[in-house]
Coordinates of C-alpha atoms in Angstrom, one line a residue:
M1 CA -13.7 1.8 -50.0
R2 CA -13.1 -0.5 -47.1
D3 CA -9.4 -0.1 -47.2
K4 CA -9.7 3.7 -46.7
E5 CA -8.3 4.5 -50.1
I6 CA -11.0 7.1 -50.6
A7 CA -11.3 10.2 -48.5
I8 CA -13.7 13.1 -48.0
I9 CA -11.5 16.2 -47.5
A10 CA -14.0 19.0 -47.2
Y11 CA -17.7 19.7 -46.6
A12 CA -19.9 22.7 -47.2
E13 CA -23.4 23.5 -46.1
L14 CA -25.6 26.6 -46.7
P15 CA -28.2 28.0 -44.3
N16 CA -31.6 26.6 -45.1
Q17 CA -34.0 29.3 -46.2
R18 CA -37.6 29.7 -47.2
G19 CA -38.3 31.7 -50.4
S20 CA -34.7 32.4 -51.2
G21 CA -35.3 33.5 -54.8
K22 CA -32.2 31.5 -55.8
R23 CA -31.7 28.5 -58.1
P24 CA -29.6 25.4 -57.6
Y25 CA -26.8 27.0 -59.8
E26 CA -26.4 29.8 -57.3
F27 CA -26.2 27.4 -54.4
G28 CA -23.7 25.3 -56.4
A29 CA -21.4 28.3 -56.7
E30 CA -21.6 29.1 -53.0
I31 CA -20.9 25.4 -52.1
M32 CA -18.0 25.3 -54.5
A33 CA -16.5 28.4 -52.9
Q34 CA -16.8 26.9 -49.5
L35 CA -15.2 23.6 -50.5
I36 CA -12.2 25.3 -52.3
G37 CA -11.7 27.5 -49.3
R38 CA -11.8 24.7 -46.8
S39 CA -9.6 22.3 -48.7
G40 CA -7.1 24.7 -50.3
I41 CA -7.4 23.1 -53.7
E42 CA -7.4 25.0 -57.0
H43 CA -10.6 25.3 -59.0
S44 CA -8.8 23.5 -61.8
D45 CA -8.2 20.5 -59.6
I46 CA -11.9 19.5 -59.7
D47 CA -12.2 16.9 -62.5
G48 CA -15.4 15.2 -61.4
L49 CA -18.9 16.4 -60.7
A50 CA -21.8 14.6 -59.1
V51 CA -25.1 16.3 -58.5
I52 CA -28.6 15.3 -57.3
S53 CA -31.6 15.7 -59.6
P54 CA -33.4 18.7 -58.0
I55 CA -37.1 19.6 -58.1
A56 CA -36.2 23.1 -59.3
E57 CA -34.7 21.6 -62.4
A58 CA -37.3 18.9 -63.1
G59 CA -37.3 18.2 -66.8
N60 CA -33.8 19.5 -67.4
T61 CA -32.1 16.5 -69.1
F62 CA -28.8 18.4 -69.2
Y63 CA -28.6 19.5 -65.6
S64 CA -25.0 18.3 -64.8
I65 CA -23.7 20.0 -68.0
A66 CA -25.5 23.2 -67.1
M67 CA -24.1 23.1 -63.6
A68 CA -20.5 22.5 -64.9
D69 CA -20.9 25.3 -67.3
T70 CA -22.2 27.7 -64.6
L71 CA -19.3 26.8 -62.3
G72 CA -16.7 27.0 -65.0
L73 CA -15.7 23.4 -64.7
A74 CA -14.5 20.9 -67.3
P75 CA -15.1 17.6 -65.6
R76 CA -13.8 14.3 -67.0
W77 CA -16.6 12.5 -65.2
S78 CA -20.2 13.6 -64.5
Q79 CA -23.1 12.1 -62.6
V80 CA -26.7 13.0 -62.0
S81 CA -28.4 10.7 -59.4
D82 CA -32.2 10.5 -59.3
I83 CA -32.8 8.2 -56.4
G84 CA -34.4 10.9 -54.3
G85 CA -33.1 11.2 -50.7
C86 CA -30.5 8.5 -51.4
S87 CA -28.8 10.6 -54.0
P88 CA -26.4 12.5 -51.8
I89 CA -24.8 9.4 -50.2
G90 CA -25.2 7.5 -53.5
N91 CA -23.1 10.1 -55.2
V92 CA -20.3 9.6 -52.7
A93 CA -20.3 5.9 -53.5
R94 CA -20.4 6.7 -57.3
A95 CA -17.6 9.2 -57.0
A96 CA -15.5 6.6 -55.1
A97 CA -16.1 4.1 -57.9
A98 CA -15.2 6.6 -60.6
I99 CA -12.0 7.6 -58.8
Q100 CA -11.0 4.0 -58.2
S101 CA -11.6 3.2 -61.9
G102 CA -9.3 6.1 -62.9
Q103 CA -11.9 8.3 -64.5
C104 CA -11.2 11.3 -62.3
E105 CA -9.4 12.2 -59.1
M106 CA -11.2 15.0 -57.3
V107 CA -15.0 14.9 -57.3
M108 CA -17.2 17.6 -56.1
C109 CA -20.6 16.3 -54.9
I110 CA -23.4 18.9 -54.8
A111 CA -26.9 18.4 -53.3
A112 CA -28.7 21.6 -53.8
D113 CA -32.4 22.4 -54.5
A114 CA -34.8 25.3 -54.3
S115 CA -38.2 24.1 -53.2
S116 CA -39.7 27.5 -53.6
A117 CA -38.8 27.7 -57.4
G118 CA -42.4 26.7 -58.3
V119 CA -41.8 23.8 -60.7
A120 CA -45.1 22.0 -61.2
G121 CA -45.4 18.8 -59.3
R122 CA -46.8 17.0 -62.3
R123 CA -43.4 17.1 -63.9
L124 CA -42.1 14.9 -61.1
G125 CA -44.3 11.9 -62.2
G126 CA -47.3 11.7 -64.5
F127 CA -48.2 8.3 -63.1
R128 CA -49.6 10.1 -60.1
E129 CA -52.6 11.5 -62.0
E130 CA -53.7 8.0 -63.0
F131 CA -52.8 5.8 -60.1
M132 CA -52.6 7.9 -57.0
D133 CA -54.6 11.1 -57.1
P134 CA -58.0 9.4 -57.8
T135 CA -57.7 7.4 -54.6
G136 CA -56.9 10.5 -52.6
F137 CA -53.4 9.3 -52.0
Q138 CA -51.9 12.7 -52.4
G139 CA -48.5 13.3 -51.0
P140 CA -46.0 11.6 -48.6
P141 CA -47.9 12.4 -45.4
I142 CA -50.8 10.2 -46.5
A143 CA -48.3 7.4 -47.4
F144 CA -46.7 7.6 -44.0
G145 CA -50.2 7.8 -42.4
V146 CA -51.1 4.5 -44.0
L147 CA -47.7 3.0 -43.0
S148 CA -48.1 4.2 -39.4
H149 CA -51.5 2.5 -39.1
A150 CA -50.0 -0.7 -40.5
Y151 CA -47.2 -0.6 -38.0
D152 CA -49.5 0.2 -35.1
Q153 CA -51.7 -2.8 -36.0
Q154 CA -48.8 -5.1 -36.1
Y155 CA -46.7 -4.0 -33.1
G156 CA -48.2 -1.0 -31.4
L157 CA -46.9 2.5 -32.0
S158 CA -46.0 4.9 -29.1
L159 CA -46.7 8.5 -30.0
E160 CA -44.7 9.5 -27.0
A161 CA -41.6 7.8 -28.6
L162 CA -42.1 9.8 -31.7
G163 CA -42.5 12.9 -29.6
K164 CA -39.2 12.1 -27.9
L165 CA -37.5 11.9 -31.3
A166 CA -39.0 15.2 -32.3
V167 CA -37.7 16.9 -29.2
T168 CA -34.3 15.3 -29.4
Q169 CA -33.8 16.5 -33.0
R170 CA -35.2 19.9 -32.3
N171 CA -32.6 20.3 -29.5
G172 CA -29.9 19.7 -32.1
A173 CA -31.4 22.3 -34.5
L174 CA -31.3 24.9 -31.7
V175 CA -27.5 24.9 -31.8
N176 CA -27.3 24.5 -35.6
E177 CA -26.9 27.8 -37.3
N178 CA -27.8 26.3 -40.7
A179 CA -31.3 25.1 -39.6
V180 CA -34.1 27.2 -41.1
S181 CA -34.8 30.1 -38.6
S182 CA -38.5 29.2 -38.2
L183 CA -37.6 25.8 -36.7
R184 CA -35.0 27.0 -34.3
K185 CA -37.5 27.1 -31.4
P186 CA -37.7 24.6 -28.5
I187 CA -40.6 22.1 -28.4
T188 CA -41.9 19.6 -25.9
V189 CA -43.5 16.2 -26.3
E190 CA -46.8 17.8 -25.5
D191 CA -46.2 20.3 -28.4
Y192 CA -45.7 17.3 -30.7
L193 CA -48.8 15.5 -29.4
N194 CA -50.9 18.6 -29.8
S195 CA -49.6 19.6 -33.2
R196 CA -52.1 19.8 -36.1
M197 CA -53.2 16.5 -37.6
I198 CA -52.1 16.1 -41.2
A199 CA -52.9 12.5 -42.2
E200 CA -53.9 10.6 -39.0
P201 CA -51.7 9.7 -37.1
I202 CA -49.2 11.9 -38.9
R203 CA -49.0 15.3 -37.2
L204 CA -47.4 18.6 -38.3
L205 CA -44.3 17.9 -36.2
D206 CA -43.8 14.5 -37.8
C207 CA -43.2 16.2 -41.2
V208 CA -40.4 18.0 -42.9
M209 CA -40.6 21.6 -44.0
R210 CA -39.5 22.2 -47.6
V211 CA -36.8 24.8 -47.9
D212 CA -34.1 26.1 -50.2
G213 CA -30.5 25.3 -49.7
G214 CA -27.7 22.8 -50.3
S215 CA -24.6 21.1 -49.2
G216 CA -21.5 19.5 -50.8
L217 CA -18.4 17.4 -50.4
L218 CA -15.0 16.9 -52.0
V219 CA -14.1 13.3 -52.6
T220 CA -10.6 12.2 -53.6
T221 CA -8.0 9.5 -52.9
A222 CA -6.4 9.2 -49.5
D223 CA -3.0 9.7 -51.2
R224 CA -4.1 12.9 -52.7
A225 CA -5.4 14.1 -49.4
K226 CA -1.9 13.4 -47.9
S227 CA -0.2 15.3 -50.7
L228 CA -2.4 18.3 -49.9
G229 CA -1.3 18.1 -46.3
L230 CA -4.8 17.3 -45.1
D231 CA -4.8 14.8 -42.2
N232 CA -8.3 15.5 -40.9
V233 CA -10.3 13.5 -43.4
V234 CA -13.3 11.1 -43.3
Y235 CA -13.3 7.8 -45.0
P236 CA -16.4 6.2 -46.5
V237 CA -15.7 2.5 -45.8
A238 CA -18.9 0.7 -46.9
Y239 CA -22.1 1.4 -48.9
S240 CA -25.2 -0.5 -49.7
E241 CA -28.2 0.5 -51.9
L242 CA -31.4 -1.2 -52.9
T243 CA -34.1 0.1 -55.3
N244 CA -37.6 -1.3 -55.7
F245 CA -37.5 -3.7 -52.7
G246 CA -39.9 -6.6 -53.1
P247 CA -41.1 -6.0 -56.7
D248 CA -42.8 -9.4 -57.1
D249 CA -44.9 -9.1 -53.9
N250 CA -48.3 -7.7 -54.8
T251 CA -49.5 -7.7 -51.2
P252 CA -46.4 -6.3 -49.4
D253 CA -45.9 -5.6 -45.8
I254 CA -45.4 -1.9 -46.2
T255 CA -43.6 -1.7 -42.8
E256 CA -40.8 -3.8 -44.4
T257 CA -38.2 -1.7 -46.2
G258 CA -35.0 -2.1 -48.1
F259 CA -33.2 -1.4 -44.9
S260 CA -33.8 -5.0 -43.8
V261 CA -31.4 -5.9 -46.6
V262 CA -29.0 -2.9 -46.9
G263 CA -28.6 -2.4 -43.1
P264 CA -27.1 -5.8 -42.3
E265 CA -25.2 -5.8 -45.6
V266 CA -23.4 -2.4 -45.1
L267 CA -22.4 -3.5 -41.6
E268 CA -21.0 -6.8 -43.0
K269 CA -19.1 -4.9 -45.7
A270 CA -17.5 -2.7 -43.0
S271 CA -16.9 -5.8 -40.7
M272 CA -18.9 -4.0 -38.0
S273 CA -22.0 -4.6 -35.8
C274 CA -24.5 -2.0 -34.6
S275 CA -22.5 -1.7 -31.4
D276 CA -19.5 -0.4 -33.4
I277 CA -21.5 2.6 -34.6
D278 CA -20.8 5.8 -32.6
M279 CA -23.6 7.8 -34.2
F280 CA -26.7 7.3 -36.4
Q281 CA -27.7 10.0 -38.9
P282 CA -30.8 8.5 -40.6
Y283 CA -32.8 10.1 -43.4
D284 CA -35.9 11.6 -41.7
D285 CA -38.7 12.8 -43.9
F286 CA -41.0 11.5 -41.2
L287 CA -40.3 10.5 -37.6
I288 CA -41.5 7.0 -38.0
A289 CA -39.0 6.5 -40.8
I290 CA -36.2 6.8 -38.2
M291 CA -37.8 4.1 -36.0
L292 CA -38.3 1.7 -38.9
Q293 CA -34.6 2.1 -39.8
M294 CA -33.5 1.5 -36.3
E295 CA -35.4 -1.8 -36.2
Q296 CA -34.5 -3.1 -39.7
I297 CA -30.8 -2.1 -39.5
G298 CA -30.6 -3.9 -36.2
F299 CA -30.2 -1.3 -33.5
C300 CA -33.2 -3.0 -31.9
K301 CA -35.6 -5.9 -32.7
R302 CA -38.6 -5.6 -35.0
G303 CA -41.5 -4.1 -33.2
E304 CA -39.4 -2.7 -30.3
G305 CA -38.5 0.6 -31.8
S306 CA -40.8 2.6 -29.5
D307 CA -39.3 1.0 -26.4
F308 CA -35.8 1.5 -27.7
I309 CA -36.4 5.2 -28.2
L310 CA -38.1 5.7 -24.9
S311 CA -35.4 3.8 -22.9
N312 CA -32.3 5.3 -24.5
D313 CA -30.6 8.6 -24.7
L314 CA -30.3 9.6 -28.3
S315 CA -28.6 13.0 -27.7
P316 CA -25.0 13.7 -28.7
T317 CA -23.8 12.4 -25.3
G318 CA -26.2 9.4 -25.3
V319 CA -25.8 5.7 -26.2
L320 CA -26.8 6.3 -29.9
P321 CA -26.5 9.9 -30.9
T322 CA -29.2 10.4 -33.6
N323 CA -29.5 13.2 -36.1
T324 CA -27.4 15.4 -33.9
G325 CA -27.9 18.5 -36.0
G326 CA -31.6 18.3 -36.0
G327 CA -32.1 16.2 -39.1
Q328 CA -34.3 17.4 -41.9
I329 CA -37.4 17.6 -39.7
S330 CA -35.9 20.3 -37.5
C331 CA -33.5 21.9 -40.0
G332 CA -35.7 21.9 -43.1
Q333 CA -35.6 19.7 -46.2
P334 CA -33.8 21.4 -49.2
G335 CA -35.9 19.5 -51.7
L336 CA -34.3 16.5 -53.2
G337 CA -31.0 17.5 -51.7
G338 CA -32.5 16.8 -48.3
G339 CA -30.3 13.7 -47.7
G340 CA -27.3 16.1 -47.7
V341 CA -28.5 17.5 -44.3
N342 CA -27.8 14.1 -42.7
L343 CA -24.7 13.4 -44.7
T344 CA -23.0 16.8 -44.0
E345 CA -23.7 16.5 -40.3
T346 CA -22.1 13.1 -40.3
V347 CA -18.9 14.5 -41.9
R348 CA -18.9 17.5 -39.7
Q349 CA -19.1 15.4 -36.6
L350 CA -16.3 13.1 -37.8
F351 CA -14.2 16.2 -38.5
G352 CA -14.8 17.1 -34.9
E353 CA -16.3 20.5 -35.9
A354 CA -19.9 20.2 -34.5
G355 CA -19.4 22.7 -31.6
E356 CA -22.0 22.4 -28.9
R357 CA -23.5 19.3 -30.3
Q358 CA -20.3 17.4 -30.9
V359 CA -20.4 13.7 -30.2
P360 CA -17.4 13.0 -27.9
N361 CA -14.7 10.8 -29.4
A362 CA -16.8 9.9 -32.4
R363 CA -14.9 7.7 -34.9
T364 CA -17.7 5.8 -36.8
A365 CA -21.1 6.8 -38.1
M366 CA -23.9 5.4 -40.2
V367 CA -25.8 7.7 -42.5
T368 CA -28.8 6.7 -44.6
G369 CA -31.1 7.8 -47.5
I370 CA -34.7 7.1 -48.5
G371 CA -35.9 7.7 -52.1
F372 CA -39.5 7.9 -53.1
I373 CA -42.6 6.5 -51.4
P374 CA -44.8 4.6 -54.0
Y375 CA -48.5 3.7 -53.6
L376 CA -49.0 1.0 -50.9
R377 CA -45.6 -0.5 -51.6
N378 CA -42.2 -0.5 -49.9
W379 CA -39.9 2.5 -50.2
G380 CA -38.6 3.1 -53.6
C381 CA -34.9 3.2 -52.6
S382 CA -33.0 2.5 -49.4
A383 CA -29.3 3.3 -48.9
A384 CA -26.8 3.2 -46.1
M385 CA -23.2 4.3 -45.8
I386 CA -20.7 3.8 -42.9
M387 CA -17.9 6.3 -42.4
E388 CA -14.8 6.4 -40.2
R389 CA -12.4 9.1 -39.3

């Protein structure tokens, strides 16, 4: 990818909704229509399909086949990624590898889910009944509450810094028509500090809202993009992924994540440093996750995340524009397709089509993913991708 031989030629994103009554297949059809309309390709040109593993289809071991059938596709290469919030960017990397190996030429990546579909949570992991529920460790807010306490004990955690992140992202959502309507309301740091406690110190405004929706990309070769007359494209130039960080450590520092490995690695692959990154679009299921990524990727030193956030402008015109469209926390999280929120915003910005929230002269970006939070261990999967225009 580093040589810019792979190109993203189109993006699509649907408005996030609550209780849409739709399934991922319907979202997939809408996404495909947008992608074909934006790129000008023919339906028959799509010969690769990469999808995330959605909550709404938990237990469906033939999901990619069913999606292809629904969309009338006959792909020569198919992929279902089940690495949680890493899946959308992971699918771009997998699509690039498939294209480079000659298995296909035009891959449609779909990250769609319907959180309101009502699939039982037990189908997502039976181990929870035995190892997590009896301890009261029920759900991501508790996991991040424990993590936040651990970080605070080691370094000190500024709630005002997290509040600033919340406000910055909400400002992006106010001018993002795809953000779920109930979150398109301004907030203040005081609103954040006074929001309802969920799992101390995690507050309501630290958390994502589960919604229905989806996004997608078309990935092909740079040569194919040129043959289509498309000169406004985005190049994924480096990718790094790590699953099950620190498996041999039975007493892990839970504030340490795979980003301490994949962050420096993806920068090295791209021959860049943090100062070369024009914008940062990190996976944000909780606000503290953004700060941990900033530290471990190298935007600031370990333990200095609060000071970095408080002393720097993270808006689209600031020193490190961060989650310019609102991120998942202020746009909504479309289930296990949530990483597509950050990914699509990255591509939109590099296309120069972000409107009021456009980052001036943006040429490079880093987008990340987080997949699964296990019991008192490090994040299940960490992934980062660097893109250029």
